[in-house]
Short mmCIF file of C-alpha atoms in Angstrom, two decimals:
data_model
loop_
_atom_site.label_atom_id
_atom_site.label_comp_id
_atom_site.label_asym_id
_atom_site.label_seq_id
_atom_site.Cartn_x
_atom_site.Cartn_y
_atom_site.Cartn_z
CA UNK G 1 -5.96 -15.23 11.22
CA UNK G 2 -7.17 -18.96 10.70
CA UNK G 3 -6.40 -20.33 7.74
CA UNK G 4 -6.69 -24.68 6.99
CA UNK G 5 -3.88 -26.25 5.06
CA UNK G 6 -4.77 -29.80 3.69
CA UNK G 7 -8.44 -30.16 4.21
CA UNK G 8 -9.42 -31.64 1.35
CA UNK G 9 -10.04 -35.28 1.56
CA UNK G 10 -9.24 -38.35 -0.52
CA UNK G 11 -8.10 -37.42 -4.14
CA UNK G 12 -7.99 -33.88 -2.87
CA UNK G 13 -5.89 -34.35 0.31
CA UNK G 14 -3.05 -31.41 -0.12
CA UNK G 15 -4.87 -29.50 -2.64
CA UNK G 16 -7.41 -27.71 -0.55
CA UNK G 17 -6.72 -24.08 1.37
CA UNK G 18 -9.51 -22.38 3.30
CA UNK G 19 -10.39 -20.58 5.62
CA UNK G 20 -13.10 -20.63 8.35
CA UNK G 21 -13.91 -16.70 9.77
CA UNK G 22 -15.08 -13.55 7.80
CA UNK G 23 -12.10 -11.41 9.17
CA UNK G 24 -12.31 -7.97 7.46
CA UNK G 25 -8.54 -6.80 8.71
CA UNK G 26 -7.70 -9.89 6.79
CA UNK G 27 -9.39 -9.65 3.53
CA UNK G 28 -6.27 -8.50 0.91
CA UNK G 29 -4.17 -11.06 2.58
CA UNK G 30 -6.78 -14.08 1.37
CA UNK G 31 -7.36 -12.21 -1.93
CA UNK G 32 -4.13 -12.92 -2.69
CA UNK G 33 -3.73 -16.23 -1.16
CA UNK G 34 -6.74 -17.54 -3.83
CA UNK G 35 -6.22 -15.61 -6.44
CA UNK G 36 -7.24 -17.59 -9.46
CA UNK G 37 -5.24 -17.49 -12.88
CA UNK G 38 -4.60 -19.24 -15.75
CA UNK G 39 -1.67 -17.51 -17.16
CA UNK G 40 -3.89 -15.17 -19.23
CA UNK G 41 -6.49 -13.51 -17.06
CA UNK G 42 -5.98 -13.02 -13.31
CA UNK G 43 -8.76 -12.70 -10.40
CA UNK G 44 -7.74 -11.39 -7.09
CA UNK G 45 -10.30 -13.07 -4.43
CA UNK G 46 -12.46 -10.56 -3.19
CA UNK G 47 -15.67 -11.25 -2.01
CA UNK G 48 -18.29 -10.45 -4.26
CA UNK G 49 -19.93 -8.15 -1.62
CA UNK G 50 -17.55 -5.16 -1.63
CA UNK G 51 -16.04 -4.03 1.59
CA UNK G 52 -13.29 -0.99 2.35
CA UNK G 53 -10.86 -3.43 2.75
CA UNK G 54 -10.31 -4.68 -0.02
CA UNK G 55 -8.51 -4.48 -3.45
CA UNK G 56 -10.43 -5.85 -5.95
CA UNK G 57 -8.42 -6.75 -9.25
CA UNK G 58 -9.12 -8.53 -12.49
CA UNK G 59 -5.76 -8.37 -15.04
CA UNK G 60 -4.87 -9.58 -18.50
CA UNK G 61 -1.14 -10.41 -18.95
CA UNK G 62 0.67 -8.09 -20.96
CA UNK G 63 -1.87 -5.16 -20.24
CA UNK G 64 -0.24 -2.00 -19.19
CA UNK G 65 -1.05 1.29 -17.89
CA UNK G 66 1.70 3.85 -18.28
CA UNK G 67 1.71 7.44 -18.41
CA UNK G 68 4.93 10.49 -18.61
CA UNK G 69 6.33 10.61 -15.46
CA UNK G 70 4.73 7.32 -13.85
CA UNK G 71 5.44 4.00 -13.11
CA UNK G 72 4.00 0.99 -15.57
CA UNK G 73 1.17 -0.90 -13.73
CA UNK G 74 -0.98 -3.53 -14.54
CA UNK G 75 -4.26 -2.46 -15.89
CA UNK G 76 -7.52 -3.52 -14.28
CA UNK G 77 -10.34 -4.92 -16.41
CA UNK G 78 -13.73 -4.22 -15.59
CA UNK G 79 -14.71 -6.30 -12.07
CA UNK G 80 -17.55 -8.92 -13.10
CA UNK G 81 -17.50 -10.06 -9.60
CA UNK G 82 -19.03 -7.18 -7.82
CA UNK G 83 -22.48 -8.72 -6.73
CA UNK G 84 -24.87 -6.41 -5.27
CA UNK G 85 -27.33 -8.33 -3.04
CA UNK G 86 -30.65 -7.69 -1.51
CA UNK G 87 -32.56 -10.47 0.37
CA UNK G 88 -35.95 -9.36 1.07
CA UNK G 89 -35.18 -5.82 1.12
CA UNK G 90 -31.89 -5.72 3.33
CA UNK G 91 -28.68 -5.18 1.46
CA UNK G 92 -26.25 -8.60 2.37
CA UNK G 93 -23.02 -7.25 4.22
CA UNK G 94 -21.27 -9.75 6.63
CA UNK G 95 -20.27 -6.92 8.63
CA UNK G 96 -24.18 -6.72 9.80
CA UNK G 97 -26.25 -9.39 11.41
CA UNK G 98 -24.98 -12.50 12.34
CA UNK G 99 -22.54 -14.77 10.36
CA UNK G 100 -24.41 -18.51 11.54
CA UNK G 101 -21.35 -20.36 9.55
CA UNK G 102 -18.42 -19.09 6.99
CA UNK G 103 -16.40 -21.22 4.79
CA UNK G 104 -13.91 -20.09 1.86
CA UNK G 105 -11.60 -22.55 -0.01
CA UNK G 106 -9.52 -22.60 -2.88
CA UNK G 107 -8.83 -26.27 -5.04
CA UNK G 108 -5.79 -26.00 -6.72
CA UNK G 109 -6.44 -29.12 -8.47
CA UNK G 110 -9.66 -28.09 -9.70
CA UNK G 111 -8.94 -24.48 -10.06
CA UNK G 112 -12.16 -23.33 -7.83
CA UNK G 113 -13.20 -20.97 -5.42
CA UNK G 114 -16.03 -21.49 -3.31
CA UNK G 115 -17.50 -19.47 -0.21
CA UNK G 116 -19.71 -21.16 1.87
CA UNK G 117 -22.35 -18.46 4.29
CA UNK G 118 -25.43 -18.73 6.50
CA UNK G 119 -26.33 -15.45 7.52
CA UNK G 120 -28.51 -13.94 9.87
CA UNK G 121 -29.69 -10.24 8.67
CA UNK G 122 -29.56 -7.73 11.12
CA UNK G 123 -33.99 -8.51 11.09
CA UNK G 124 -33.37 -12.09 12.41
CA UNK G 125 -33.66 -13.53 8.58
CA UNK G 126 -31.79 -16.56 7.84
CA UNK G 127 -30.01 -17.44 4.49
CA UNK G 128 -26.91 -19.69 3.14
CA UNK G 129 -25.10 -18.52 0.16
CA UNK G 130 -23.14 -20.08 -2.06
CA UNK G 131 -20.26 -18.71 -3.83
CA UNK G 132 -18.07 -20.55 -6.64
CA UNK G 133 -16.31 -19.07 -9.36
CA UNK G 134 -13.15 -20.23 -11.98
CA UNK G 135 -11.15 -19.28 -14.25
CA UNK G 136 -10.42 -21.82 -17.03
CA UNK G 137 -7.30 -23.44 -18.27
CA UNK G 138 -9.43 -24.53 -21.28
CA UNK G 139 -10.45 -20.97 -22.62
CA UNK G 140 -7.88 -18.69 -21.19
CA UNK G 141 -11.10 -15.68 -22.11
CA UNK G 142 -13.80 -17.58 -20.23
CA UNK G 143 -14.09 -16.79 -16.59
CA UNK G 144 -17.14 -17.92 -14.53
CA UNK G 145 -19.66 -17.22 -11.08
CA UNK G 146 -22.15 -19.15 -9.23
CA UNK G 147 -24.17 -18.08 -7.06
CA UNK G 148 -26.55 -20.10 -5.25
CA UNK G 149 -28.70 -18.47 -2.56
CA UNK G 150 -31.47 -20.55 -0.48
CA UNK G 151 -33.58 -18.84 2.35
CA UNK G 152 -33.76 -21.37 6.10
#
């Protein structure tokens, strides 16, 4: 597993976690790791491309699920950050092709998550995606994505 402590720089030195391989097997353990909150609404970090791996969450505080006979659990809210993607025809999935570069940090300080890709499709094509989403302090019921994709 490779994850970077302290690899932000200047005003962000000790605020920055990331980590610099797509490793499947280690996909809950980084959801977790950048989860982004803000007391009101949770997000776990799964990649907006959905693999088996994971366990994709979004949670309100306080909401329940609880049925005779069961144990309470958290409730999941609809996941806004499933992101289906085709580039010219071929379905993105890091698990095909070529991963060029692969970057994924969290900023404490600034509350973001943001996944840096170039990708090779499994037809030789060559694109970088961008990935940055929050969750904000300001309006605990606004939540947000970016995604910013740009053919080589």
């Amino acid at each position: 597993m490779v994850i970077k402590y302290n690899i932000g720089k200047n005003e962000y030195r000790n605020w920055i976690v990331g980590e610099t391989d797509f490793q499947p097997e280690y996909l809950g353990k980084f959801e977790t790791i950048f989860t982004l909150s803000n007391g009101y609404m949770g997000v776990r970090a799964a990649t907006e491309e959905t693999y088996r791996e994971e366990i994709r969450g979004c949670y309100i505080a306080g909401l329940f699920d609880k049925f005779p006979g069961e144990v309470t659990e958290l409730a999941n809210i609809p996941d806004w950050l499933n992101v289906d993607l085709k580039l010219d025809g071929e379905k993105f999935d890091l698990k095909t092709g070529n991963i060029l570069s692969y970057r994924r940090q969290i900023n404490i300080k600034d509350g973001q998550l943001i996944r840096n890709i170039e990708w090779e499709s499994p037809t030789g094509k060559k694109t970088r995606l961008t990935f940055e989403r929050f969750v904000s302090l300001k309006n605990l019921h606004f939540a947000a994505l970016k995604v910013k994709i740009v053919p080589l």
